[in-house]
PDB file of C-alpha atoms and ligand atoms in Angstrom:
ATOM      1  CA  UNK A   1     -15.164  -3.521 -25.974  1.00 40.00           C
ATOM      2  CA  UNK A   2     -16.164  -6.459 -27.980  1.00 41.00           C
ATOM      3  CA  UNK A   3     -19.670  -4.368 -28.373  1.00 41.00           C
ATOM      4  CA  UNK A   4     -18.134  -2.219 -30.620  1.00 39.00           C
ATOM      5  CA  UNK A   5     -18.603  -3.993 -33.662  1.00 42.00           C
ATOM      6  CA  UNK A   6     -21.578  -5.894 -32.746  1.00 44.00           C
ATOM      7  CA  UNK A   7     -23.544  -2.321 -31.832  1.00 43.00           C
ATOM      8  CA  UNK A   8     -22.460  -1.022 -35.616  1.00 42.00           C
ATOM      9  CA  UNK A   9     -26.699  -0.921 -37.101  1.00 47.00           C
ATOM     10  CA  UNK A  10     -27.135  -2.614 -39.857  1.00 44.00           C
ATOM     11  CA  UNK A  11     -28.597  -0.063 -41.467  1.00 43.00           C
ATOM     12  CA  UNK A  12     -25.376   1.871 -41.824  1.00 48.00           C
ATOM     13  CA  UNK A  13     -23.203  -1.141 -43.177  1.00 48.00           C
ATOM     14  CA  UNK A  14     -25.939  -1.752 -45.595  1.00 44.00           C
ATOM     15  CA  UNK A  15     -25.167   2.387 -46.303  1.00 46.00           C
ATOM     16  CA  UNK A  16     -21.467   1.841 -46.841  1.00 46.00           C
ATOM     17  CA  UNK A  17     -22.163  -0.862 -49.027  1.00 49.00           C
ATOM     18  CA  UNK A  18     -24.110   1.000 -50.686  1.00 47.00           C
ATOM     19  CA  UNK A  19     -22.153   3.631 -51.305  1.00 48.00           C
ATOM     20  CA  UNK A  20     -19.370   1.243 -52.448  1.00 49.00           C
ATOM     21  CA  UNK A  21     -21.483   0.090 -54.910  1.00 47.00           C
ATOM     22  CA  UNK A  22     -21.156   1.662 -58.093  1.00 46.00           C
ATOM     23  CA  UNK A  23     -17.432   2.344 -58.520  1.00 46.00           C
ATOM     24  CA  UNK A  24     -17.396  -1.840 -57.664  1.00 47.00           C
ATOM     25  CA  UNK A  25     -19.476  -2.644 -60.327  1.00 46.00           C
ATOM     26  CA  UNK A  26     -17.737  -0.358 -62.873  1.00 51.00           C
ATOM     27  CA  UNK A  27     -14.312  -1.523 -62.563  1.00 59.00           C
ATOM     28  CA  UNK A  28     -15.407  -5.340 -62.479  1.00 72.00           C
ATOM     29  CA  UNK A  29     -15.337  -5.793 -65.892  1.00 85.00           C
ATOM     30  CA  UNK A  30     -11.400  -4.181 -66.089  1.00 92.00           C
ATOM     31  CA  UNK A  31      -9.703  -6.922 -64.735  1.00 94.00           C
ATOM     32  CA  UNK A  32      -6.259  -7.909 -64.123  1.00 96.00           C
ATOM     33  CA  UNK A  33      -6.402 -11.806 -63.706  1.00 95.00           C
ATOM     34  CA  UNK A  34      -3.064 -13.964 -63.280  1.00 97.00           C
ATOM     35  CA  UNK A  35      -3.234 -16.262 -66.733  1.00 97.00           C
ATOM     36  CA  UNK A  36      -0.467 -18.682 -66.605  1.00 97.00           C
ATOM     37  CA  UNK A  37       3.530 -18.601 -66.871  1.00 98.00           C
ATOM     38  CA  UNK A  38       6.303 -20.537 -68.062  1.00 97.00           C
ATOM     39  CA  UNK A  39       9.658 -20.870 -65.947  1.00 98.00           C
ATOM     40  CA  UNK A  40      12.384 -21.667 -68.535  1.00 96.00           C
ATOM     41  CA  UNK A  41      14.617 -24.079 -66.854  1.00 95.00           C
ATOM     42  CA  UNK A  42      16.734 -24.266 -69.971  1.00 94.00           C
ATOM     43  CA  UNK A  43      18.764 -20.924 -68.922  1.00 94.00           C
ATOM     44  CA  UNK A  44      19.069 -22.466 -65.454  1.00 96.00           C
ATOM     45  CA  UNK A  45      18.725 -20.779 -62.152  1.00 97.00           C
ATOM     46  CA  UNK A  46      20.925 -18.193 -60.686  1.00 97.00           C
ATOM     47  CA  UNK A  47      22.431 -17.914 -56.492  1.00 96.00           C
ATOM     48  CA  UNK A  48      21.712 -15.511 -54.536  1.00 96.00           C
ATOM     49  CA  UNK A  49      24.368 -12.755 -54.700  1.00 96.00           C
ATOM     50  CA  UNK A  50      25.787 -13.977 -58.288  1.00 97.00           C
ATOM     51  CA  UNK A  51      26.262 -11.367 -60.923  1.00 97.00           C
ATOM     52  CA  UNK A  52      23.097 -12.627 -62.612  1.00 97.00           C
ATOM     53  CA  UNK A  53      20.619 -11.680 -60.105  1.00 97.00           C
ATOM     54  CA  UNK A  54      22.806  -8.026 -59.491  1.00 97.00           C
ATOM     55  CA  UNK A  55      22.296  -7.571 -63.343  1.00 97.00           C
ATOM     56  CA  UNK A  56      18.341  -8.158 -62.992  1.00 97.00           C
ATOM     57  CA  UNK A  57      18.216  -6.053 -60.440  1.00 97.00           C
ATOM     58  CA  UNK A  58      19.886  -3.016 -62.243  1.00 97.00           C
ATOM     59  CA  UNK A  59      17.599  -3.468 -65.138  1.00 97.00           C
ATOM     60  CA  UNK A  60      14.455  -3.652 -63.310  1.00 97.00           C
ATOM     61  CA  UNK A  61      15.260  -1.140 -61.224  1.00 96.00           C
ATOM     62  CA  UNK A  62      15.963   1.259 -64.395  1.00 96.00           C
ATOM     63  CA  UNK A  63      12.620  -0.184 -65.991  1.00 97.00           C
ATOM     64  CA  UNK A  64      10.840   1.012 -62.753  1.00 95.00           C
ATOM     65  CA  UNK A  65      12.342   4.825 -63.620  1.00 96.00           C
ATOM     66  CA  UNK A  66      10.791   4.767 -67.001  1.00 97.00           C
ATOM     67  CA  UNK A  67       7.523   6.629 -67.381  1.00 96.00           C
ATOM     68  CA  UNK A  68       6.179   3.486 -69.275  1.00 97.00           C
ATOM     69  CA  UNK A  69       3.852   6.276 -71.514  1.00 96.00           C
ATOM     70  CA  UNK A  70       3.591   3.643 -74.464  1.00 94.00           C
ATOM     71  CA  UNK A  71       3.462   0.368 -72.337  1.00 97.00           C
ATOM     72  CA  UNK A  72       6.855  -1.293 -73.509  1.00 96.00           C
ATOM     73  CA  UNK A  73       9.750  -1.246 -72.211  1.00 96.00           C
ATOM     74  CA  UNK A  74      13.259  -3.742 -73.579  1.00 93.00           C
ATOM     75  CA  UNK A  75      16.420  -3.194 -71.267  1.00 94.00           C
ATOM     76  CA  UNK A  76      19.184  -5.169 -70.379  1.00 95.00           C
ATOM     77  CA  UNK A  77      22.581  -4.196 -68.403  1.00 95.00           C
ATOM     78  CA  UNK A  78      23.946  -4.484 -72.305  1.00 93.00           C
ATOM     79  CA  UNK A  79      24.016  -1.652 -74.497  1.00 89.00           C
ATOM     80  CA  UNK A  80      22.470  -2.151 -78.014  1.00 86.00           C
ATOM     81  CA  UNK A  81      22.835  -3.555 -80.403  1.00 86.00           C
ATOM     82  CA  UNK A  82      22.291  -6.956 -78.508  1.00 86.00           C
ATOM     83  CA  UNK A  83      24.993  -8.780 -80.221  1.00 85.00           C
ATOM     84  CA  UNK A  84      27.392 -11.066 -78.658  1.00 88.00           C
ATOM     85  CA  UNK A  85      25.983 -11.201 -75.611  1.00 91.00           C
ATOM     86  CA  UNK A  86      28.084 -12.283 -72.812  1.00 92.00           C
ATOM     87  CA  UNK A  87      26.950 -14.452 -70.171  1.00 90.00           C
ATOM     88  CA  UNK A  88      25.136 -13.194 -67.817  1.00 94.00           C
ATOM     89  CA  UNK A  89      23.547 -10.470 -68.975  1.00 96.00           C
ATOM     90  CA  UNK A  90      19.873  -9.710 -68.009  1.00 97.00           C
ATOM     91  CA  UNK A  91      16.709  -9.042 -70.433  1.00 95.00           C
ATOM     92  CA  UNK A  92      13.443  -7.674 -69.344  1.00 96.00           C
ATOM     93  CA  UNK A  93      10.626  -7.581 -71.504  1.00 95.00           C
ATOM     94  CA  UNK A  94       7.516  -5.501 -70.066  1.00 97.00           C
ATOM     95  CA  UNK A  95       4.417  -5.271 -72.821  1.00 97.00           C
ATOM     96  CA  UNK A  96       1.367  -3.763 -71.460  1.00 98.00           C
ATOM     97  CA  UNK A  97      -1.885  -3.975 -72.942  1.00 98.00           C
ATOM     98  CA  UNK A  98      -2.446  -0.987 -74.796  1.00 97.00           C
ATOM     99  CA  UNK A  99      -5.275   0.296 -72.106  1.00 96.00           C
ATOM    100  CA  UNK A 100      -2.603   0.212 -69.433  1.00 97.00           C
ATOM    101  CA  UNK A 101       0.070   2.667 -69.854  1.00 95.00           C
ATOM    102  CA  UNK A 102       2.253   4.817 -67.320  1.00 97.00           C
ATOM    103  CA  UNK A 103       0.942   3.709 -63.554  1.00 97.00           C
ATOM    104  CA  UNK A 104      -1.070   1.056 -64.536  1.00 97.00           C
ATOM    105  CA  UNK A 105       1.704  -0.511 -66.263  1.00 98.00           C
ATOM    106  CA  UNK A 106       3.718  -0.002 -63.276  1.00 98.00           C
ATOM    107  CA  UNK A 107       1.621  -1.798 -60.948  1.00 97.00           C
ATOM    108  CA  UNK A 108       1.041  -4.689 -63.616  1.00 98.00           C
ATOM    109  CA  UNK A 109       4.866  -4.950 -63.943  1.00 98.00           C
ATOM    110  CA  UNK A 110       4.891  -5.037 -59.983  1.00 97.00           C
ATOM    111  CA  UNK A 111       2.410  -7.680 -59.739  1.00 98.00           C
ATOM    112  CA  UNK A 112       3.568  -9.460 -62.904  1.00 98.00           C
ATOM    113  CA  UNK A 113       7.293  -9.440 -61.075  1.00 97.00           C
ATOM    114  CA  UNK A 114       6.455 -10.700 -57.613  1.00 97.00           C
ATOM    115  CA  UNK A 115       4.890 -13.555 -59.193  1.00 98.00           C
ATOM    116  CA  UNK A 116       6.861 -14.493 -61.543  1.00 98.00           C
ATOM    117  CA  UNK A 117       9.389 -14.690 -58.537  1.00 97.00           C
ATOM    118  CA  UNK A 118       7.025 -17.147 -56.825  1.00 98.00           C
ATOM    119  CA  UNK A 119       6.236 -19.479 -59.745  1.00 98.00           C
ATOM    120  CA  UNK A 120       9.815 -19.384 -60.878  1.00 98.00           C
ATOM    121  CA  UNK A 121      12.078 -18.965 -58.175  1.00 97.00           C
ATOM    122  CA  UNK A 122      15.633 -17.658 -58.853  1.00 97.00           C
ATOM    123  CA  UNK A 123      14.857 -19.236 -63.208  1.00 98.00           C
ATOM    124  CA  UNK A 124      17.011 -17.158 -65.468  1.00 97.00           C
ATOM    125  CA  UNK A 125      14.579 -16.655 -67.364  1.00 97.00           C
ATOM    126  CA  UNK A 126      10.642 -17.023 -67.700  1.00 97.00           C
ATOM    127  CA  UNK A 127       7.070 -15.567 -69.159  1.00 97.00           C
ATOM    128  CA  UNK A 128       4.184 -14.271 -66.817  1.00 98.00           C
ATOM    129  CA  UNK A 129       0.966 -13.297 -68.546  1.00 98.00           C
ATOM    130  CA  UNK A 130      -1.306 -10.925 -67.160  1.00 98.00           C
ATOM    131  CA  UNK A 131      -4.775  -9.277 -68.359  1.00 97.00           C
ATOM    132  CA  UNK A 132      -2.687  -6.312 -68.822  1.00 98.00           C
ATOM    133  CA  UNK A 133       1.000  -6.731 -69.193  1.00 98.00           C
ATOM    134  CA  UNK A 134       3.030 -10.218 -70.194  1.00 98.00           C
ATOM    135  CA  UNK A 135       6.802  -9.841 -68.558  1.00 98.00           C
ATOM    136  CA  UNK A 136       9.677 -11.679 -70.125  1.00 96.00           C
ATOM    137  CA  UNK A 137      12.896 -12.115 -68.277  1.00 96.00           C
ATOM    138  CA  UNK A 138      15.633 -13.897 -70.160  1.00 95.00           C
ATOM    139  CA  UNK A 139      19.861 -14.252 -70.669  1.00 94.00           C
ATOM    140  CA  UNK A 140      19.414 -14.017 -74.317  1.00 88.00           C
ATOM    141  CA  UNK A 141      17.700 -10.944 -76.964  1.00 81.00           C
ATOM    142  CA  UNK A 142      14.209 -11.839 -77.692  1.00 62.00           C
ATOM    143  CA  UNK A 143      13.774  -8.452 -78.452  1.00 56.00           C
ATOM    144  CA  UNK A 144      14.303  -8.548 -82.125  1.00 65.00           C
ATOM    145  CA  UNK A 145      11.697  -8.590 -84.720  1.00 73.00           C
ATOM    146  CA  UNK A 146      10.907 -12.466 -84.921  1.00 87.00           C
ATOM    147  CA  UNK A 147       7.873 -13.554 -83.520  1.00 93.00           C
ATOM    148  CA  UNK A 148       8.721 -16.299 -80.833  1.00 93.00           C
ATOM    149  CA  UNK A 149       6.504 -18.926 -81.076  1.00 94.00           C
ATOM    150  CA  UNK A 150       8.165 -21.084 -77.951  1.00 92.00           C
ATOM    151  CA  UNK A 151       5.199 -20.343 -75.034  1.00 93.00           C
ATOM    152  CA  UNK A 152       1.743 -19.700 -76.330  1.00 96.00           C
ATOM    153  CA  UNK A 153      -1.624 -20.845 -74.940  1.00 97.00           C
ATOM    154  CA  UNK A 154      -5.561 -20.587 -75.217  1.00 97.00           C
ATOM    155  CA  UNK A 155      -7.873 -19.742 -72.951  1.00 97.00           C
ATOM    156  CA  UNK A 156     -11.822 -19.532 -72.584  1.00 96.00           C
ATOM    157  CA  UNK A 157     -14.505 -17.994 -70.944  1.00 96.00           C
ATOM    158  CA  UNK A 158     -16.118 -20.693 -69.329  1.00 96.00           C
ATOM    159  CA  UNK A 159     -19.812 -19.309 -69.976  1.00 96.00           C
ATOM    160  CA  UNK A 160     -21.690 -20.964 -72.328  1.00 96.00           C
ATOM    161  CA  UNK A 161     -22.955 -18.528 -75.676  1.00 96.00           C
ATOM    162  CA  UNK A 162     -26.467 -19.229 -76.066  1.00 94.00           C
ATOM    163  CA  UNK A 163     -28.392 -18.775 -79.370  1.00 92.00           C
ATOM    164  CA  UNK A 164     -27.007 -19.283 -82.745  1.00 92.00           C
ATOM    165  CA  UNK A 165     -23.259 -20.998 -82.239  1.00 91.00           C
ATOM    166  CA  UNK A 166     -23.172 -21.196 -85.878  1.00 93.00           C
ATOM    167  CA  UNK A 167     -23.834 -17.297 -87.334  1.00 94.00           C
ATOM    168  CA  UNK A 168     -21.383 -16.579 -83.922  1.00 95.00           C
ATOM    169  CA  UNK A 169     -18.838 -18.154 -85.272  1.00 95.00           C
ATOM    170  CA  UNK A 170     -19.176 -16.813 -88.465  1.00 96.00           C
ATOM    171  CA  UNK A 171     -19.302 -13.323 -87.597  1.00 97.00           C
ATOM    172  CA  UNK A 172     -16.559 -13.937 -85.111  1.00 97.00           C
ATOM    173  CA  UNK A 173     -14.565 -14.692 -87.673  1.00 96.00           C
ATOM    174  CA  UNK A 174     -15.170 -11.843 -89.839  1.00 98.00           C
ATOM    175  CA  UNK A 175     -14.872  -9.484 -87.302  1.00 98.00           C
ATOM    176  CA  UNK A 176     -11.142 -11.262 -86.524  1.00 98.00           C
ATOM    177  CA  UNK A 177      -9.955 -10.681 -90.027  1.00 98.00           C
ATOM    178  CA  UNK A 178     -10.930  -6.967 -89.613  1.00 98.00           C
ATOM    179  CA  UNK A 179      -8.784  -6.612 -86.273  1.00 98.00           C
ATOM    180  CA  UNK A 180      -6.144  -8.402 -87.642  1.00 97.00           C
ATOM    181  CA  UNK A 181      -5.586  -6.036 -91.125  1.00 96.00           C
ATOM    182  CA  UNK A 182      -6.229  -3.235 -88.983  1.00 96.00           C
ATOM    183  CA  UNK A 183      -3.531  -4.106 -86.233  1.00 96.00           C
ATOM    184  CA  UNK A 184      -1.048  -4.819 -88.729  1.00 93.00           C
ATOM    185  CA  UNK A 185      -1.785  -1.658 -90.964  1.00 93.00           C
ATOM    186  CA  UNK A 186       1.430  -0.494 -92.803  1.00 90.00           C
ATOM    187  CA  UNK A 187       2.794   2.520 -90.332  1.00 86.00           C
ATOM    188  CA  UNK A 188       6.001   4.730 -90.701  1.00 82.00           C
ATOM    189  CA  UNK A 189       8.906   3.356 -90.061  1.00 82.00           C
ATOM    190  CA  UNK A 190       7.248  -0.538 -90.642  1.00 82.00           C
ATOM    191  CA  UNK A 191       5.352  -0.130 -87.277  1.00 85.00           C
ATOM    192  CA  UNK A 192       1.636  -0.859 -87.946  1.00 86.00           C
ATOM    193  CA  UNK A 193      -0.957   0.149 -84.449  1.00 93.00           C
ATOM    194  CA  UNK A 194       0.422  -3.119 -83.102  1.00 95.00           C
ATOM    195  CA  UNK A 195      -3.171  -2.604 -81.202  1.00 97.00           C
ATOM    196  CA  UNK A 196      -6.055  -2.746 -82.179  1.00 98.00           C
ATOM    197  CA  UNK A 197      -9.754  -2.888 -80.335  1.00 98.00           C
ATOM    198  CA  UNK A 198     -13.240  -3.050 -82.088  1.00 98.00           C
ATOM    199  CA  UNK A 199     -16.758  -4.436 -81.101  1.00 97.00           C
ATOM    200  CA  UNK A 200     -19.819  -5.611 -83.758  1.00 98.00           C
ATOM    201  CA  UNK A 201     -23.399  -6.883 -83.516  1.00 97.00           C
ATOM    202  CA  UNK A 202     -23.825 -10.751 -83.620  1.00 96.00           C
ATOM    203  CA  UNK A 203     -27.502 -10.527 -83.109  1.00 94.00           C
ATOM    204  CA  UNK A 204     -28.498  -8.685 -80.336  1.00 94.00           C
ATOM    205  CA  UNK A 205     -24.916  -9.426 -78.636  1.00 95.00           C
ATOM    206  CA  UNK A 206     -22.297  -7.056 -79.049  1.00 97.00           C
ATOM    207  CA  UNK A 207     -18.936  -8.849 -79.392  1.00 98.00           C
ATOM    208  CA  UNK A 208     -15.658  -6.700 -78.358  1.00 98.00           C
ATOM    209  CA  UNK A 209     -12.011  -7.459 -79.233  1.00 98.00           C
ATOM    210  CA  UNK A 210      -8.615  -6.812 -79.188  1.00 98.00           C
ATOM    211  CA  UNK A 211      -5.380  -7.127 -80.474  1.00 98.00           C
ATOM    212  CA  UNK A 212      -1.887  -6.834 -79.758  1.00 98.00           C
ATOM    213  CA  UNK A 213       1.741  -7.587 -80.757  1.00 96.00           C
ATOM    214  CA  UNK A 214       4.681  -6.295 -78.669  1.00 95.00           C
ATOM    215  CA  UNK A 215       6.202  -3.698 -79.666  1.00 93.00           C
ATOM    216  CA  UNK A 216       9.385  -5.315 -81.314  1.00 89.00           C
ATOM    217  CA  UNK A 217       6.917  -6.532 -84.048  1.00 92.00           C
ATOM    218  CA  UNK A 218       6.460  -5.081 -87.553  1.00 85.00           C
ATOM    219  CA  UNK A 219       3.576  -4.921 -89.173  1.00 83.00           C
ATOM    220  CA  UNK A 220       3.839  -8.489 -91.793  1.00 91.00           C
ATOM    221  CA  UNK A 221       5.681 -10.356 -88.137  1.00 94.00           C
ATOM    222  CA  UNK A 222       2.329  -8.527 -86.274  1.00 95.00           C
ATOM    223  CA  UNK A 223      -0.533 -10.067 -88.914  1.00 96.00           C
ATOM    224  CA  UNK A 224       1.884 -13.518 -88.816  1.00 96.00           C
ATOM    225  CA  UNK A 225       1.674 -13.920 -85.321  1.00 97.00           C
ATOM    226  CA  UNK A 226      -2.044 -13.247 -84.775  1.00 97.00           C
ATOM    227  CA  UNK A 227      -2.736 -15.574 -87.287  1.00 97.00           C
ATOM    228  CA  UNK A 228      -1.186 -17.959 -85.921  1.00 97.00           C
ATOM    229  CA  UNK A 229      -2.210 -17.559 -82.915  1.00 98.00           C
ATOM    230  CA  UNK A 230      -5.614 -17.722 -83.642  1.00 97.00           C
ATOM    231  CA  UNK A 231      -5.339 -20.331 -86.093  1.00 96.00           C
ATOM    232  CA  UNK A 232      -3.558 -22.579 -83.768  1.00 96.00           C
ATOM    233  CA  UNK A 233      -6.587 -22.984 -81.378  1.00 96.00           C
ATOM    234  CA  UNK A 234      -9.665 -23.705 -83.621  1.00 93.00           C
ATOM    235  CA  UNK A 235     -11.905 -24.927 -81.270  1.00 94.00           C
ATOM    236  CA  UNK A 236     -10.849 -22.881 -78.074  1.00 95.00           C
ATOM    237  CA  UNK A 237     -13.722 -20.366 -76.583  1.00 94.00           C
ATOM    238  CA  UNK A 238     -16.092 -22.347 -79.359  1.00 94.00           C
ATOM    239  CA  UNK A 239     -19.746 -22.544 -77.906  1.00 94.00           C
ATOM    240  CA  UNK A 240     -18.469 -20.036 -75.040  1.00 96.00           C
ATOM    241  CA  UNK A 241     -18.984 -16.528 -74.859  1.00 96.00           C
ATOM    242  CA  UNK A 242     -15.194 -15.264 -74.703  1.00 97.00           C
ATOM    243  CA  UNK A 243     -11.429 -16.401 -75.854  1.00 98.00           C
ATOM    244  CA  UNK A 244      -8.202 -15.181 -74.967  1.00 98.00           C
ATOM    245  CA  UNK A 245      -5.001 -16.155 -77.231  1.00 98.00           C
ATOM    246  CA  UNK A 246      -1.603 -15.531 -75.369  1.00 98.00           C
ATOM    247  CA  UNK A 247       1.737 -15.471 -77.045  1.00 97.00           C
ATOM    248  CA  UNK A 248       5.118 -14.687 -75.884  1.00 95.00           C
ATOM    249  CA  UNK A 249       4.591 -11.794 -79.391  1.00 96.00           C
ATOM    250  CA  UNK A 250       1.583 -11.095 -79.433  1.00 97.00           C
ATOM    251  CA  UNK A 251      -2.196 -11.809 -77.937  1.00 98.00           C
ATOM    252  CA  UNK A 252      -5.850 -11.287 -78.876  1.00 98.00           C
ATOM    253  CA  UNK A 253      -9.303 -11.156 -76.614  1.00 98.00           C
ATOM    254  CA  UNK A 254     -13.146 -11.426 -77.210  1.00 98.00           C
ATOM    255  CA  UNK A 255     -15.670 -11.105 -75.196  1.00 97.00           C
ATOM    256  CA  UNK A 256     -19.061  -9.930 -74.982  1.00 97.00           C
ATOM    257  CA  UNK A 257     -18.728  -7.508 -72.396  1.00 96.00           C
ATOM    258  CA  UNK A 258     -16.470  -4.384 -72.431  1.00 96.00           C
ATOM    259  CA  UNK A 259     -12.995  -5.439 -70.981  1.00 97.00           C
ATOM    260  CA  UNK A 260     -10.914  -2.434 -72.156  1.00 97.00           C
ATOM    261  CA  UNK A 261     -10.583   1.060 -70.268  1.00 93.00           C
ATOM    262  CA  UNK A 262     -12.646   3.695 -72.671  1.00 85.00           C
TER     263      UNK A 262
HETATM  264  C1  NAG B   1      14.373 -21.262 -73.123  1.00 88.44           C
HETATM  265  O1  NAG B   1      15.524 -20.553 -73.478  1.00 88.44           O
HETATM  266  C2  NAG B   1      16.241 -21.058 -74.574  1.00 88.44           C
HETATM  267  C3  NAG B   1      17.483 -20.207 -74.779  1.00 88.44           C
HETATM  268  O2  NAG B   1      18.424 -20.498 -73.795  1.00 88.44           O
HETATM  269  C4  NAG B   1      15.376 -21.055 -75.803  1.00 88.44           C
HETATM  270  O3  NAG B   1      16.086 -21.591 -76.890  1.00 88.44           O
HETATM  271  C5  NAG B   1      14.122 -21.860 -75.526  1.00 88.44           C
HETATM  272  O4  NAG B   1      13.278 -21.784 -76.627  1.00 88.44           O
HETATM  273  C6  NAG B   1      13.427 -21.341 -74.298  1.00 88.44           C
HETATM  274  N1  NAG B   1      12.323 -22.200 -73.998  1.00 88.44           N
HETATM  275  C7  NAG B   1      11.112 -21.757 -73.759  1.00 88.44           C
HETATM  276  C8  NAG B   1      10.092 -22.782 -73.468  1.00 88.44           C
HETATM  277  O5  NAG B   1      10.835 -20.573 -73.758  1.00 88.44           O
HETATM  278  C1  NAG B   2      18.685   2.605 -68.088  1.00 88.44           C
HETATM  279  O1  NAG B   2      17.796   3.403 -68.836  1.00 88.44           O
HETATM  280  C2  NAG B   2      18.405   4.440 -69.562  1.00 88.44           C
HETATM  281  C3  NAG B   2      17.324   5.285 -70.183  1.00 88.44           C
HETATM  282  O2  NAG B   2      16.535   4.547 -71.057  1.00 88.44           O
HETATM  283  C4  NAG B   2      19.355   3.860 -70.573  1.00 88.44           C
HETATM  284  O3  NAG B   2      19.984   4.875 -71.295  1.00 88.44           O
HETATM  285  C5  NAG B   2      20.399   3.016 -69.834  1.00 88.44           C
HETATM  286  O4  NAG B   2      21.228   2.373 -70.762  1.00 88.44           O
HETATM  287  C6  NAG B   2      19.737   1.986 -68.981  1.00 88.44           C
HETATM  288  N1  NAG B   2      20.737   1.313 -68.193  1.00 88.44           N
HETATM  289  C7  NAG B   2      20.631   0.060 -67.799  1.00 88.44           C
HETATM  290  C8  NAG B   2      21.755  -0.459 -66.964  1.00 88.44           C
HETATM  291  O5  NAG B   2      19.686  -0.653 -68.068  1.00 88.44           O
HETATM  292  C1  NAG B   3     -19.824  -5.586 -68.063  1.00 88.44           C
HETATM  293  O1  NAG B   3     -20.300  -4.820 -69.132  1.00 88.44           O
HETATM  294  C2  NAG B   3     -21.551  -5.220 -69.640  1.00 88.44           C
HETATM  295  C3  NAG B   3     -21.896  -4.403 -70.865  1.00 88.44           C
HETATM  296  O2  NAG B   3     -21.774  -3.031 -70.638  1.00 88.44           O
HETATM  297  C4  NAG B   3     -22.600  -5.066 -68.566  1.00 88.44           C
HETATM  298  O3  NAG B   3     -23.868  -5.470 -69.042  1.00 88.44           O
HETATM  299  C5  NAG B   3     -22.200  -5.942 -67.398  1.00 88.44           C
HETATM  300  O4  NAG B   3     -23.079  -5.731 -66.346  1.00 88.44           O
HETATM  301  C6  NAG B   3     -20.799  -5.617 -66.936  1.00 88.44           C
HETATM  302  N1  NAG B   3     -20.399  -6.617 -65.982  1.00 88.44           N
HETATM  303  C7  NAG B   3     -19.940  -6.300 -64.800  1.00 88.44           C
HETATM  304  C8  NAG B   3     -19.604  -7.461 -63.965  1.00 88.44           C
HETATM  305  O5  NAG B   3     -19.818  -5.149 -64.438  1.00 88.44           O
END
């Protein structure tokens, strides 16, 4: 019996491999990395069994009925307007990136969830970021149109750039302010894209980005947040070749390799 594995050739595993192969390589550069969270121990942590946790539970069960088409989803076990809210009540916040709608915002919001419930056990309320979806889970509204500025972070690609840091960063920097009027072009209604992706030539490197504010944003909160954002970490990703900015409102990427389903 133990033969069985042993006797498999080589030359077929090397086949399978093989065959495995291309549809590897393909999706490696569509990832969906943990990033970081933020347990808010402010709002305290609820038992098992209280009317907190039952309220959570209704909402994200309802969130997990919606078709999640656009990537956003706001409930609570409140009806709207959120105003006076009693104690509590649940929020859920899902934004996915704006590659990863319907099932692939599903899953993310699956993975985002069971994680957050590791990192933050039982917490009220807390922020997991994902490649492709942040969650939010709070007692209180953040889903107005205020950009929260409370949990925000930087984070770079550890790979050196080579060549010309200087004209990078230059041309980074052009390329930014182009993603940024675009994402927060006037809409109807106030909503601008609230996503936006791009690439340019730096050289012979092509540099892709994107953009993104949740969709509570309008279009003026959108360009606000991105710029600050961006401007708040003026030496993260410098001299490497990509940088993520991560916001509770909104979040921005560049790298040069496609990360973004086409
Ligand atoms: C935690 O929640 C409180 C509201 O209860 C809010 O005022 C505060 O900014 C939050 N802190 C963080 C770090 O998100
Ligand atoms: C569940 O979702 C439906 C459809 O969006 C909404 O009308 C309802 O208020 C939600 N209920 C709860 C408890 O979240
Ligand atoms: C990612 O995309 C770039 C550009 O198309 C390609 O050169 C690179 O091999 C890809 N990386 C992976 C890991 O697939």
């Amino acid at each position: 019996m133990s033969s069985i594995f042993g006797s498999v050739p080589i030359l077929a595993a090397v086949a399978i491999q093989l065959l495995l192969l291309p549809s590897v390589v393909l999706s490696l550069n569509i990832t969906n990395e943990y990033l970081h969270h933020a347990c808010n121990n402010t709002q305290g942590k609820y038992k098992p069994g209280s009317v907190f946790e039952k309220n959570l539970n209704i909402v994200l069960k309802n969130i997990s009925a919606f078709n999640l088409r656009n990537g956003y989803a706001l409930d609570s076990n409140m009806n709207r307007p959120y105003k006076n809210i009693p104690p509590d009540t649940a929020f859920v916040m899902l934004q996915c990136r704006g590659d990863s709608y319907g099932s692939k915002c599903h899953s993310c919001l699956a993975r985002a969830l069971s994680e957050l419930r590791k990192k933050c056990p039982r917490n009220k309320a807390g922020t997991i970021w994902y490649d492709q979806c942040t969650l939010d889970i709070s007692t209180y509204s953040a889903g107005d149109t205020r950009v929260l500025y409370e949990n925000y972070f930087c984070m770079d690609n550890p790979k050196a750039l080579s060549g010309d840091t200087k004209m990078f960063i230059e041309k980074k920097k052009v390329f930014t302010d182009k993603l940024l009027s675009e994402v927060s072009k006037h809409g109807k209604n106030g909503k601008g894209p609230l996503y936006a992706t791009g690439e340019t030539m730096i050289g012979t490197k092509t540099l892709f980005g994107m953009m993104q504010c949740t969709n509570e944003l309008y279009e003026n909160s959108c360009y606000v947040c991105l710029d600050w954002i961006i401007n708040e970490h003026p030496f993260c990703g410098r001299g490497k070749q990509g940088v993520r900015y991560l916001g509770r409102s909104c979040n921005a990427r560049f790298e040069l390799y496609p990360f973004l389903r086409t």
